mmCIF file of C-alpha atoms in Angstrom:
data_model
loop_
_atom_site.group_PDB
_atom_site.id
_atom_site.type_symbol
_atom_site.label_atom_id
_atom_site.label_comp_id
_atom_site.label_asym_id
_atom_site.label_seq_id
_atom_site.Cartn_x
_atom_site.Cartn_y
_atom_site.Cartn_z
ATOM 1 C CA MET F 1 96.393 -61.957 217.671
ATOM 2 C CA SER F 2 93.605 -59.994 216.000
ATOM 3 C CA LEU F 3 92.758 -56.448 217.003
ATOM 4 C CA THR F 4 89.269 -57.551 218.065
ATOM 5 C CA LYS F 5 90.703 -60.253 220.339
ATOM 6 C CA SER F 6 93.153 -57.785 221.871
ATOM 7 C CA ARG F 7 90.379 -55.305 222.592
ATOM 8 C CA GLU F 8 88.278 -58.048 224.219
ATOM 9 C CA ILE F 9 91.159 -58.999 226.497
ATOM 10 C CA LEU F 10 91.745 -55.339 227.296
ATOM 11 C CA SER F 11 88.080 -54.833 228.169
ATOM 12 C CA VAL F 12 88.213 -57.835 230.536
ATOM 13 C CA ILE F 13 91.315 -56.408 232.223
ATOM 14 C CA LEU F 14 89.644 -53.005 232.594
ATOM 15 C CA THR F 15 86.499 -54.660 233.984
ATOM 16 C CA VAL F 16 88.590 -56.420 236.636
ATOM 17 C CA LEU F 17 90.471 -53.206 237.452
ATOM 18 C CA ILE F 18 87.239 -51.210 237.851
ATOM 19 C CA ALA F 19 85.854 -53.927 240.133
ATOM 20 C CA LEU F 20 89.037 -53.996 242.233
ATOM 21 C CA GLY F 21 89.154 -50.209 242.418
ATOM 22 C CA GLY F 22 85.542 -50.151 243.598
ATOM 23 C CA ILE F 23 86.168 -52.822 246.231
ATOM 24 C CA LEU F 24 89.237 -50.979 247.515
ATOM 25 C CA PHE F 25 87.502 -47.600 247.652
ATOM 26 C CA PHE F 26 84.208 -48.719 249.210
ATOM 27 C CA SER F 27 85.688 -51.154 251.746
ATOM 28 C CA SER F 28 88.348 -48.720 252.990
ATOM 29 C CA SER F 29 85.751 -45.932 253.247
ATOM 30 C CA LEU F 30 83.329 -48.135 255.208
ATOM 31 C CA ILE F 31 86.043 -49.080 257.696
ATOM 32 C CA LYS F 32 87.284 -45.490 257.980
ATOM 33 C CA TYR F 33 83.878 -44.026 258.801
ATOM 34 C CA THR F 34 82.718 -46.788 261.152
ATOM 35 C CA LEU F 35 85.269 -48.825 263.097
ATOM 36 C CA CYS F 36 87.930 -46.145 262.685
ATOM 37 C CA SER F 37 85.531 -43.330 263.550
ATOM 38 C CA GLU F 38 85.787 -42.109 267.130
ATOM 39 C CA ALA F 39 82.183 -40.872 266.989
ATOM 40 C CA TYR F 40 80.902 -44.303 265.895
ATOM 41 C CA MET F 41 82.899 -46.214 268.513
ATOM 42 C CA THR F 42 81.982 -43.735 271.254
ATOM 43 C CA LYS F 43 78.311 -44.270 270.451
ATOM 44 C CA ILE F 44 78.776 -48.043 270.779
ATOM 45 C CA PHE F 45 80.805 -47.926 274.001
ATOM 46 C CA SER F 46 78.796 -45.157 275.690
ATOM 47 C CA SER F 47 75.373 -46.760 275.431
ATOM 48 C CA ASP F 48 73.178 -46.662 278.540
ATOM 49 C CA SER F 49 72.907 -50.450 278.715
ATOM 50 C CA LEU F 50 76.682 -50.900 278.570
ATOM 51 C CA TYR F 51 77.220 -48.233 281.227
ATOM 52 C CA SER F 52 74.637 -49.928 283.464
ATOM 53 C CA GLN F 53 76.520 -53.224 283.236
ATOM 54 C CA CYS F 54 79.792 -51.512 284.139
ATOM 55 C CA LYS F 55 78.153 -49.599 286.985
ATOM 56 C CA ASP F 56 76.458 -52.687 288.442
ATOM 57 C CA ASN F 57 79.757 -54.546 288.380
ATOM 58 C CA PHE F 58 81.515 -51.621 290.050
ATOM 59 C CA THR F 59 78.799 -51.301 292.706
ATOM 60 C CA ASP F 60 79.125 -54.992 293.564
ATOM 61 C CA ARG F 61 82.867 -54.701 293.958
ATOM 62 C CA THR F 62 82.794 -51.498 296.029
ATOM 63 C CA ALA F 63 81.058 -53.595 298.684
ATOM 64 C CA VAL F 64 84.257 -55.645 298.867
ATOM 65 C CA ILE F 65 86.328 -52.461 299.181
ATOM 66 C CA GLU F 66 84.064 -51.337 302.032
ATOM 67 C CA ALA F 67 84.564 -54.649 303.818
ATOM 68 C CA ARG F 68 88.340 -54.355 303.460
ATOM 69 C CA SER F 69 88.722 -50.688 304.362
ATOM 70 C CA GLY F 70 85.743 -49.790 306.521
ATOM 71 C CA ILE F 71 85.018 -46.854 304.210
ATOM 72 C CA PRO F 72 81.409 -46.902 302.905
ATOM 73 C CA ALA F 73 80.939 -48.085 299.327
ATOM 74 C CA GLY F 74 79.099 -44.849 298.529
ATOM 75 C CA VAL F 75 82.324 -42.893 299.005
ATOM 76 C CA PHE F 76 83.976 -44.782 296.153
ATOM 77 C CA GLU F 77 80.863 -44.620 293.998
ATOM 78 C CA THR F 78 80.876 -40.813 294.059
ATOM 79 C CA ILE F 79 83.727 -41.074 291.542
ATOM 80 C CA LEU F 80 81.021 -41.704 288.960
ATOM 81 C CA ASN F 81 79.654 -38.191 289.456
ATOM 82 C CA ASN F 82 82.992 -36.489 288.897
ATOM 83 C CA ARG F 83 84.247 -38.030 285.669
ATOM 84 C CA ILE F 84 83.469 -38.028 281.943
ATOM 85 C CA PRO F 85 81.529 -41.221 281.014
ATOM 86 C CA ALA F 86 84.069 -44.031 281.201
ATOM 87 C CA GLY F 87 83.202 -45.569 277.843
ATOM 88 C CA LYS F 88 83.813 -42.268 276.076
ATOM 89 C CA THR F 89 87.135 -41.758 277.865
ATOM 90 C CA ALA F 90 88.267 -45.305 277.058
ATOM 91 C CA VAL F 91 87.466 -44.848 273.368
ATOM 92 C CA GLN F 92 89.293 -41.493 273.310
ATOM 93 C CA ARG F 93 92.362 -43.230 274.717
ATOM 94 C CA ILE F 94 92.140 -46.010 272.134
ATOM 95 C CA PHE F 95 92.198 -43.432 269.338
ATOM 96 C CA THR F 96 95.051 -41.467 270.896
ATOM 97 C CA GLY F 97 97.058 -44.627 271.556
ATOM 98 C CA ASN F 98 96.937 -44.128 275.323
ATOM 99 C CA ASN F 99 96.040 -46.482 278.173
ATOM 100 C CA ALA F 100 92.385 -47.447 277.658
ATOM 101 C CA SER F 101 92.263 -49.372 280.941
ATOM 102 C CA LEU F 102 91.720 -45.937 282.624
ATOM 103 C CA TYR F 103 94.117 -46.827 285.450
ATOM 104 C CA ASP F 104 96.579 -44.051 286.216
ATOM 105 C CA GLU F 105 97.996 -42.073 289.123
ATOM 106 C CA ALA F 106 95.383 -39.350 288.692
ATOM 107 C CA LEU F 107 92.650 -41.918 289.331
ATOM 108 C CA VAL F 108 94.458 -43.200 292.425
ATOM 109 C CA ASP F 109 94.817 -39.634 293.718
ATOM 110 C CA GLU F 110 91.124 -38.983 293.116
ATOM 111 C CA PHE F 111 90.091 -42.030 295.126
ATOM 112 C CA GLU F 112 92.553 -41.106 297.862
ATOM 113 C CA GLU F 113 91.056 -37.608 298.100
ATOM 114 C CA LEU F 114 87.561 -39.079 298.423
ATOM 115 C CA CYS F 115 88.720 -41.402 301.193
ATOM 116 C CA LEU F 116 90.501 -38.628 303.094
ATOM 117 C CA GLU F 117 87.527 -36.312 302.685
ATOM 118 C CA TYR F 118 85.258 -38.923 304.277
ATOM 119 C CA LEU F 119 87.699 -39.858 307.050
ATOM 120 C CA ASN F 120 88.549 -36.267 307.991
ATOM 121 C CA GLY F 121 84.928 -35.180 307.723
ATOM 122 C CA ASN F 122 83.885 -37.876 310.184
ATOM 123 C CA SER F 123 86.938 -37.508 312.444
ATOM 124 C CA VAL F 124 88.004 -41.103 311.811
ATOM 125 C CA LYS F 125 91.588 -42.046 312.637
ATOM 126 C CA TYR F 126 93.454 -43.639 309.757
ATOM 127 C CA ASP F 127 96.803 -44.870 308.532
ATOM 128 C CA LYS F 128 97.909 -42.853 305.516
ATOM 129 C CA GLU F 129 99.639 -45.785 303.818
ATOM 130 C CA GLN F 130 96.562 -47.960 304.271
ATOM 131 C CA VAL F 131 94.369 -45.253 302.749
ATOM 132 C CA HIS F 132 96.744 -44.997 299.799
ATOM 133 C CA ASN F 133 96.651 -48.764 299.280
ATOM 134 C CA THR F 134 92.857 -48.657 299.442
ATOM 135 C CA ALA F 135 92.859 -45.948 296.774
ATOM 136 C CA ILE F 136 95.124 -48.074 294.576
ATOM 137 C CA TYR F 137 92.790 -51.049 294.967
ATOM 138 C CA ALA F 138 89.735 -48.889 294.225
ATOM 139 C CA ALA F 139 91.428 -47.562 291.074
ATOM 140 C CA GLU F 140 92.179 -51.132 289.987
ATOM 141 C CA VAL F 141 88.530 -52.091 290.544
ATOM 142 C CA TYR F 142 87.372 -49.048 288.559
ATOM 143 C CA SER F 143 89.772 -49.980 285.772
ATOM 144 C CA ASP F 144 88.539 -53.584 285.739
ATOM 145 C CA CYS F 145 84.904 -52.463 285.518
ATOM 146 C CA PHE F 146 85.057 -49.405 283.251
ATOM 147 C CA GLY F 147 88.358 -49.625 281.393
ATOM 148 C CA ILE F 148 88.976 -51.579 278.197
ATOM 149 C CA GLN F 149 91.610 -54.257 278.771
ATOM 150 C CA ASN F 150 93.742 -56.111 276.196
ATOM 151 C CA CYS F 151 92.878 -53.669 273.423
ATOM 152 C CA GLY F 152 96.348 -53.516 271.877
ATOM 153 C CA ARG F 153 95.237 -55.299 268.698
ATOM 154 C CA VAL F 154 92.245 -52.983 268.349
ATOM 155 C CA GLN F 155 94.437 -49.900 268.809
ATOM 156 C CA ALA F 156 96.943 -51.216 266.263
ATOM 157 C CA PHE F 157 94.174 -51.967 263.742
ATOM 158 C CA ILE F 158 92.569 -48.520 264.102
ATOM 159 C CA SER F 159 95.904 -46.703 263.967
ATOM 160 C CA ASN F 160 97.041 -48.624 260.882
ATOM 161 C CA ALA F 161 93.669 -48.303 259.105
ATOM 162 C CA ASN F 162 93.505 -44.546 259.723
ATOM 163 C CA TYR F 163 97.087 -44.140 258.521
ATOM 164 C CA GLN F 164 96.580 -46.261 255.401
ATOM 165 C CA TYR F 165 93.082 -45.027 254.499
ATOM 166 C CA GLY F 166 94.221 -42.185 252.257
ATOM 167 C CA LYS F 167 96.484 -44.506 250.292
ATOM 168 C CA TYR F 168 93.872 -47.259 249.851
ATOM 169 C CA ALA F 169 90.939 -44.952 249.050
ATOM 170 C CA SER F 170 92.909 -42.769 246.641
ATOM 171 C CA THR F 171 94.427 -45.830 244.939
ATOM 172 C CA GLY F 172 90.976 -47.359 244.506
ATOM 173 C CA LEU F 173 89.557 -44.104 243.165
ATOM 174 C CA LEU F 174 92.530 -43.666 240.829
ATOM 175 C CA ILE F 175 92.136 -47.191 239.444
ATOM 176 C CA LEU F 176 88.420 -46.529 238.926
ATOM 177 C CA THR F 177 88.819 -43.222 237.107
ATOM 178 C CA VAL F 178 91.791 -44.259 234.966
ATOM 179 C CA SER F 179 90.134 -47.538 233.939
ATOM 180 C CA ILE F 180 86.868 -45.825 233.017
ATOM 181 C CA ALA F 181 88.796 -43.116 231.139
ATOM 182 C CA LEU F 182 90.670 -45.794 229.168
ATOM 183 C CA LEU F 183 87.369 -47.466 228.334
ATOM 184 C CA LEU F 184 86.000 -44.212 226.959
ATOM 185 C CA ILE F 185 89.164 -43.589 224.947
ATOM 186 C CA LEU F 186 89.627 -47.093 223.532
ATOM 187 C CA PHE F 187 86.017 -47.995 222.850
ATOM 188 C CA THR F 188 83.774 -45.683 220.871
ATOM 189 C CA LYS F 189 80.518 -47.556 221.369
ATOM 190 C CA LYS F 190 78.716 -46.040 224.345
ATOM 191 C CA ASP F 191 76.546 -49.129 224.866
ATOM 192 C CA TYR F 192 79.598 -51.367 225.123
ATOM 193 C CA VAL F 193 81.358 -49.046 227.572
ATOM 194 C CA LEU F 194 78.289 -48.895 229.796
ATOM 195 C CA ARG F 195 77.944 -52.670 229.689
ATOM 196 C CA VAL F 196 81.528 -53.104 230.855
ATOM 197 C CA ILE F 197 81.061 -50.551 233.660
ATOM 198 C CA TYR F 198 77.833 -52.172 234.840
ATOM 199 C CA SER F 199 79.519 -55.593 234.804
ATOM 200 C CA ALA F 200 82.424 -54.247 236.843
ATOM 201 C CA PHE F 201 80.174 -52.666 239.459
ATOM 202 C CA THR F 202 78.099 -55.843 239.643
ATOM 203 C CA ALA F 203 81.324 -57.674 240.512
ATOM 204 C CA THR F 204 82.186 -54.971 243.057
ATOM 205 C CA GLY F 205 78.783 -55.222 244.712
ATOM 206 C CA LEU F 206 78.782 -59.021 244.814
ATOM 207 C CA SER F 207 82.300 -59.032 246.277
ATOM 208 C CA LEU F 208 81.354 -56.610 249.065
ATOM 209 C CA PHE F 209 78.191 -58.609 249.762
ATOM 210 C CA LEU F 210 80.103 -61.897 249.998
ATOM 211 C CA ILE F 211 82.903 -60.376 252.088
ATOM 212 C CA GLY F 212 80.364 -59.128 254.641
ATOM 213 C CA ILE F 213 78.373 -62.378 254.716
ATOM 214 C CA CYS F 214 81.441 -64.647 254.951
ATOM 215 C CA ALA F 215 82.981 -62.512 257.707
ATOM 216 C CA LEU F 216 79.724 -62.759 259.684
ATOM 217 C CA ILE F 217 79.518 -66.534 259.186
ATOM 218 C CA PHE F 218 83.125 -67.155 260.215
ATOM 219 C CA GLY F 219 82.887 -64.790 263.198
ATOM 220 C CA ILE F 220 85.777 -62.515 262.310
ATOM 221 C CA ALA F 221 84.578 -60.076 264.997
ATOM 222 C CA ASN F 222 85.577 -62.596 267.669
ATOM 223 C CA GLU F 223 89.230 -62.154 266.712
ATOM 224 C CA LEU F 224 89.289 -58.675 268.299
ATOM 225 C CA MET F 225 88.411 -59.761 271.828
ATOM 226 C CA VAL F 226 88.862 -57.340 274.705
ATOM 227 C CA GLU F 227 87.894 -57.388 278.382
ATOM 228 C CA PRO F 228 85.624 -57.152 280.325
ATOM 229 C CA HIS F 229 83.058 -59.301 278.541
ATOM 230 C CA HIS F 230 80.466 -56.522 278.117
ATOM 231 C CA TYR F 231 83.009 -54.451 276.185
ATOM 232 C CA ALA F 232 83.878 -57.539 274.128
ATOM 233 C CA ASP F 233 80.189 -57.970 273.329
ATOM 234 C CA ALA F 234 79.921 -54.288 272.344
ATOM 235 C CA LEU F 235 82.986 -54.531 270.088
ATOM 236 C CA THR F 236 81.677 -57.704 268.459
ATOM 237 C CA ARG F 237 78.348 -55.982 267.878
ATOM 238 C CA SER F 238 80.022 -52.917 266.345
ATOM 239 C CA VAL F 239 82.091 -55.049 263.948
ATOM 240 C CA ASN F 240 79.050 -57.117 262.977
ATOM 241 C CA ILE F 241 77.094 -53.926 262.254
ATOM 242 C CA VAL F 242 79.875 -52.834 259.892
ATOM 243 C CA LEU F 243 79.811 -56.235 258.180
ATOM 244 C CA ILE F 244 76.044 -55.959 257.753
ATOM 245 C CA ILE F 245 76.474 -52.443 256.321
ATOM 246 C CA THR F 246 79.116 -53.848 253.947
ATOM 247 C CA SER F 247 76.746 -56.579 252.774
ATOM 248 C CA VAL F 248 73.858 -54.147 252.345
ATOM 249 C CA THR F 249 76.102 -51.706 250.453
ATOM 250 C CA GLY F 250 77.225 -54.531 248.199
ATOM 251 C CA ALA F 251 73.637 -55.625 247.598
ATOM 252 C CA VAL F 252 72.585 -52.063 246.722
ATOM 253 C CA ILE F 253 75.517 -51.580 244.323
ATOM 254 C CA THR F 254 74.737 -54.938 242.693
ATOM 255 C CA ALA F 255 71.041 -54.123 242.344
ATOM 256 C CA LEU F 256 71.767 -50.698 240.831
ATOM 257 C CA ALA F 257 74.346 -52.121 238.424
ATOM 258 C CA ILE F 258 72.048 -54.934 237.269
ATOM 259 C CA SER F 259 69.141 -52.505 236.949
ATOM 260 C CA GLY F 260 71.292 -50.145 234.884
ATOM 261 C CA SER F 261 72.533 -53.013 232.731
ATOM 262 C CA VAL F 262 69.001 -54.273 232.038
ATOM 263 C CA SER F 263 67.801 -50.752 231.291
ATOM 264 C CA GLN F 264 70.719 -50.179 228.928
ATOM 265 C CA TYR F 265 70.089 -53.502 227.174
ATOM 266 C CA LYS F 266 66.407 -52.667 226.621
ATOM 267 C CA LYS F 267 67.332 -49.213 225.362
ATOM 268 C CA SER F 268 69.884 -50.576 222.895
ATOM 269 C CA LYS F 269 67.384 -53.172 221.655
ATOM 270 C CA HIS F 270 64.784 -50.475 221.183
ATOM 271 C CA ASN F 271 67.202 -48.335 219.154
ATOM 272 C CA GLN F 272 68.105 -51.178 216.808
#
Protein backbone atom coordinates (compact mmCIF):
# COMPACT_ATOMS: atom_id res chain seq x y z
CA MET A 1 0.00 0.00 0.00
CA SER A 2 1.41 3.38 -1.02
CA LEU A 3 2.18 6.08 1.51
CA THR A 4 -0.38 8.38 -0.12
CA LYS A 5 -3.10 5.72 0.18
CA SER A 6 -2.21 5.10 3.83
CA ARG A 7 -2.41 8.80 4.62
CA GLU A 8 -5.81 9.04 2.91
CA ILE A 9 -7.15 6.17 4.99
CA LEU A 10 -5.68 7.74 8.12
CA SER A 11 -7.32 11.08 7.33
CA VAL A 12 -10.70 9.34 6.91
CA ILE A 13 -10.26 7.60 10.27
CA LEU A 14 -9.33 10.89 11.94
CA THR A 15 -12.33 12.60 10.32
CA VAL A 16 -14.64 9.94 11.75
CA LEU A 17 -12.99 10.19 15.18
CA ILE A 18 -13.34 13.99 15.26
CA ALA A 19 -17.01 13.67 14.29
CA LEU A 20 -17.64 11.03 16.97
CA GLY A 21 -15.78 13.05 19.58
CA GLY A 22 -17.87 16.10 18.72
CA ILE A 23 -21.13 14.14 18.90
CA LEU A 24 -20.16 12.65 22.26
CA PHE A 25 -19.09 15.98 23.75
CA PHE A 26 -21.99 18.12 22.51
CA SER A 27 -24.76 15.58 23.16
CA SER A 28 -23.60 14.76 26.70
CA SER A 29 -23.21 18.48 27.49
CA LEU A 30 -26.70 19.29 26.18
CA ILE A 31 -28.25 16.56 28.33
CA LYS A 32 -26.20 17.54 31.38
CA TYR A 33 -27.21 21.20 31.30
CA THR A 34 -30.88 20.67 30.44
CA LEU A 35 -32.63 17.45 31.47
CA CYS A 36 -30.03 16.73 34.15
CA SER A 37 -30.04 20.31 35.42
CA GLU A 38 -32.14 20.85 38.53
CA ALA A 39 -32.58 24.53 37.62
CA TYR A 40 -33.93 23.65 34.16
CA MET A 41 -36.32 20.98 35.43
CA THR A 42 -37.49 23.18 38.31
CA LYS A 43 -38.36 25.91 35.82
CA ILE A 44 -40.42 23.42 33.79
CA PHE A 45 -42.23 21.87 36.76
CA SER A 46 -42.78 25.12 38.69
CA SER A 47 -44.55 27.05 35.95
CA ASP A 48 -47.67 28.99 36.95
CA SER A 49 -49.87 27.10 34.48
CA LEU A 50 -48.74 23.72 35.80
CA TYR A 51 -49.26 24.81 39.41
CA SER A 52 -52.76 26.05 38.53
CA GLN A 53 -53.67 22.64 37.10
CA CYS A 54 -52.41 20.91 40.24
CA LYS A 55 -54.20 23.39 42.49
CA ASP A 56 -57.51 23.10 40.63
CA ASN A 57 -57.34 19.32 40.88
CA PHE A 58 -56.55 19.53 44.59
CA THR A 59 -59.37 22.01 45.21
CA ASP A 60 -61.86 19.70 43.50
CA ARG A 61 -60.78 16.77 45.61
CA THR A 62 -60.77 18.66 48.93
CA ALA A 63 -64.52 18.98 48.43
CA VAL A 64 -64.67 15.18 48.65
CA ILE A 65 -62.58 15.25 51.84
CA GLU A 66 -64.99 17.81 53.30
CA ALA A 67 -67.95 15.58 52.49
CA ARG A 68 -66.26 12.61 54.15
CA SER A 69 -64.94 14.36 57.25
CA GLY A 70 -67.16 17.37 57.82
CA ILE A 71 -64.06 19.57 57.97
CA PRO A 72 -64.25 22.51 55.51
CA ALA A 73 -62.20 22.17 52.33
CA GLY A 74 -60.50 25.48 53.10
CA VAL A 75 -58.79 23.91 56.11
CA PHE A 76 -56.98 21.43 53.87
CA GLU A 77 -56.23 24.06 51.25
CA THR A 78 -54.30 26.18 53.75
CA ILE A 79 -51.51 23.62 53.32
CA LEU A 80 -50.70 25.46 50.10
CA ASN A 81 -49.72 28.57 52.06
CA ASN A 82 -47.28 26.74 54.32
CA ARG A 83 -45.13 24.77 51.90
CA ILE A 84 -42.45 25.35 49.26
CA PRO A 85 -44.02 25.15 45.75
CA ALA A 86 -44.79 21.48 45.19
CA GLY A 87 -43.23 21.27 41.73
CA LYS A 88 -39.92 22.58 43.05
CA THR A 89 -39.96 20.14 45.98
CA ALA A 90 -40.80 17.21 43.70
CA VAL A 91 -37.92 18.05 41.36
CA GLN A 92 -35.52 18.41 44.32
CA ARG A 93 -36.52 14.92 45.44
CA ILE A 94 -36.00 13.50 41.95
CA PHE A 95 -32.44 14.84 41.92
CA THR A 96 -31.70 13.60 45.44
CA GLY A 97 -33.20 10.19 44.71
CA ASN A 98 -35.94 10.64 47.29
CA ASN A 99 -39.71 10.13 47.13
CA ALA A 100 -41.02 12.61 44.54
CA SER A 101 -44.64 11.70 45.26
CA LEU A 102 -44.36 14.10 48.28
CA TYR A 103 -46.25 11.67 50.52
CA ASP A 104 -44.60 11.20 53.90
CA GLU A 105 -45.39 11.18 57.60
CA ALA A 106 -44.50 14.86 57.92
CA LEU A 107 -47.24 15.71 55.43
CA VAL A 108 -49.75 13.55 57.32
CA ASP A 109 -48.79 15.27 60.58
CA GLU A 110 -49.21 18.68 58.97
CA PHE A 111 -52.71 17.88 57.77
CA GLU A 112 -53.57 16.41 61.16
CA GLU A 113 -52.44 19.61 62.90
CA LEU A 114 -54.62 21.69 60.57
CA CYS A 115 -57.62 19.49 61.30
CA LEU A 116 -57.08 19.60 65.07
CA GLU A 117 -56.54 23.35 64.97
CA TYR A 118 -59.91 23.80 63.24
CA LEU A 119 -61.77 21.31 65.45
CA ASN A 120 -60.36 22.63 68.73
CA GLY A 121 -60.78 26.23 67.64
CA ASN A 122 -64.47 25.64 66.94
CA SER A 123 -65.04 23.36 69.95
CA VAL A 124 -66.06 20.46 67.71
CA LYS A 125 -66.01 16.97 69.23
CA TYR A 126 -63.95 14.48 67.26
CA ASP A 127 -62.52 10.99 67.22
CA LYS A 128 -58.73 11.14 67.16
CA GLU A 129 -58.34 8.03 65.00
CA GLN A 130 -60.85 9.38 62.49
CA VAL A 131 -58.97 12.68 62.31
CA HIS A 132 -55.73 10.80 61.73
CA ASN A 133 -57.31 8.76 58.93
CA THR A 134 -58.64 11.97 57.39
CA ALA A 135 -55.13 13.43 57.50
CA ILE A 136 -53.75 10.32 55.79
CA TYR A 137 -56.38 10.60 53.06
CA ALA A 138 -55.69 14.32 52.62
CA ALA A 139 -51.96 13.60 52.30
CA GLU A 140 -52.71 10.96 49.66
CA VAL A 141 -54.85 13.46 47.74
CA TYR A 142 -52.09 16.08 47.97
CA SER A 143 -49.59 13.52 46.73
CA ASP A 144 -51.84 12.53 43.82
CA CYS A 145 -52.29 16.16 42.77
CA PHE A 146 -48.87 17.70 43.42
CA GLY A 147 -46.42 14.80 43.62
CA ILE A 148 -44.72 13.14 40.67
CA GLN A 149 -45.69 9.47 40.48
CA ASN A 150 -43.92 6.61 38.65
CA CYS A 151 -40.75 8.64 38.13
CA GLY A 152 -38.30 5.82 38.84
CA ARG A 153 -37.10 5.68 35.23
CA VAL A 154 -36.61 9.45 35.16
CA GLN A 155 -34.64 9.36 38.43
CA ALA A 156 -32.49 6.50 37.13
CA PHE A 157 -31.82 8.33 33.85
CA ILE A 158 -30.84 11.59 35.58
CA SER A 159 -28.68 9.84 38.17
CA ASN A 160 -26.88 7.76 35.54
CA ALA A 161 -26.43 10.70 33.13
CA ASN A 162 -25.02 12.95 35.87
CA TYR A 163 -22.67 10.18 37.00
CA GLN A 164 -21.49 9.35 33.48
CA TYR A 165 -21.29 12.93 32.15
CA GLY A 166 -17.67 13.53 33.11
CA LYS A 167 -16.58 10.31 31.42
CA TYR A 168 -18.53 10.93 28.20
CA ALA A 169 -17.68 14.64 27.87
CA SER A 170 -13.99 14.18 28.69
CA THR A 171 -13.74 11.18 26.34
CA GLY A 172 -15.34 13.17 23.53
CA LEU A 173 -13.06 16.14 24.17
CA LEU A 174 -10.01 13.88 24.35
CA ILE A 175 -10.88 12.21 21.04
CA LEU A 176 -11.36 15.65 19.48
CA THR A 177 -8.08 17.13 20.68
CA VAL A 178 -5.94 14.04 20.02
CA SER A 179 -7.39 13.56 16.53
CA ILE A 180 -6.86 17.21 15.60
CA ALA A 181 -3.33 17.09 17.06
CA LEU A 182 -2.55 14.00 14.96
CA LEU A 183 -3.86 15.79 11.87
CA LEU A 184 -1.54 18.71 12.51
CA ILE A 185 1.42 16.40 13.10
CA LEU A 186 0.87 14.03 10.17
CA PHE A 187 -0.26 16.51 7.54
CA THR A 188 1.75 19.62 6.81
CA LYS A 189 -0.69 21.28 4.44
CA LYS A 190 -2.84 23.68 6.44
CA ASP A 191 -5.58 23.76 3.79
CA TYR A 192 -5.93 19.99 3.88
CA VAL A 193 -6.07 19.87 7.68
CA LEU A 194 -8.76 22.55 7.77
CA ARG A 195 -10.75 20.72 5.10
CA VAL A 196 -10.71 17.53 7.16
CA ILE A 197 -11.74 19.40 10.32
CA TYR A 198 -14.59 21.19 8.55
CA SER A 199 -15.78 17.88 7.08
CA ALA A 200 -15.72 16.27 10.51
CA PHE A 201 -17.70 19.07 12.13
CA THR A 202 -20.19 19.02 9.26
CA ALA A 203 -20.75 15.34 10.06
CA THR A 204 -21.07 16.18 13.76
CA GLY A 205 -23.63 18.90 13.09
CA LEU A 206 -25.68 16.78 10.70
CA SER A 207 -25.68 13.88 13.18
CA LEU A 208 -26.92 16.07 16.03
CA PHE A 209 -29.56 17.59 13.75
CA LEU A 210 -30.82 14.18 12.63
CA ILE A 211 -30.75 12.74 16.16
CA GLY A 212 -32.95 15.60 17.40
CA ILE A 213 -35.36 15.43 14.45
CA CYS A 214 -35.71 11.63 14.51
CA ALA A 215 -36.26 11.60 18.28
CA LEU A 216 -39.02 14.20 17.87
CA ILE A 217 -40.66 12.25 15.03
CA PHE A 218 -40.60 8.93 16.89
CA GLY A 219 -41.80 10.51 20.15
CA ILE A 220 -38.96 9.37 22.37
CA ALA A 221 -40.20 11.78 25.06
CA ASN A 222 -43.28 9.59 25.53
CA GLU A 223 -41.09 6.79 26.87
CA LEU A 224 -40.51 8.72 30.12
CA MET A 225 -44.14 8.91 31.20
CA VAL A 226 -45.00 9.94 34.74
CA GLU A 227 -48.24 10.79 36.54
CA PRO A 228 -50.40 12.84 36.87
CA HIS A 229 -50.97 13.74 33.23
CA HIS A 230 -50.05 17.43 33.59
CA TYR A 231 -46.61 16.44 34.89
CA ALA A 232 -46.30 13.95 32.01
CA ASP A 233 -47.12 16.76 29.58
CA ALA A 234 -44.52 19.02 31.23
CA LEU A 235 -41.86 16.29 31.07
CA THR A 236 -42.66 15.57 27.42
CA ARG A 237 -42.41 19.29 26.68
CA SER A 238 -39.05 19.58 28.47
CA VAL A 239 -37.59 16.63 26.55
CA ASN A 240 -38.91 17.97 23.24
CA ILE A 241 -37.33 21.36 23.98
CA VAL A 242 -33.98 19.62 24.48
CA LEU A 243 -34.42 17.74 21.20
CA ILE A 244 -35.19 21.01 19.42
CA ILE A 245 -32.09 22.59 21.00
CA THR A 246 -30.08 19.57 19.82
CA SER A 247 -31.36 19.98 16.26
CA VAL A 248 -30.71 23.73 16.27
CA THR A 249 -27.21 23.20 17.69
CA GLY A 250 -26.53 20.64 14.98
CA ALA A 251 -27.82 22.99 12.29
CA VAL A 252 -25.62 25.84 13.58
CA ILE A 253 -22.51 23.63 13.73
CA THR A 254 -23.23 22.37 10.21
CA ALA A 255 -23.76 25.88 8.86
CA LEU A 256 -20.55 27.16 10.47
CA ALA A 257 -18.54 24.18 9.22
CA ILE A 258 -19.85 24.49 5.66
CA SER A 259 -19.30 28.25 5.72
CA GLY A 260 -15.74 27.75 6.94
CA SER A 261 -15.12 25.08 4.32
CA VAL A 262 -16.40 27.29 1.49
CA SER A 263 -14.38 30.23 2.77
CA GLN A 264 -11.26 28.09 2.99
CA TYR A 265 -11.81 26.72 -0.52
CA LYS A 266 -12.16 30.23 -1.98
CA LYS A 267 -9.07 31.37 -0.10
CA SER A 268 -6.99 28.44 -1.36
CA LYS A 269 -8.19 29.04 -4.92
CA HIS A 270 -7.28 32.69 -4.64
CA ASN A 271 -3.77 31.84 -3.42
CA GLN A 272 -3.10 29.46 -6.30
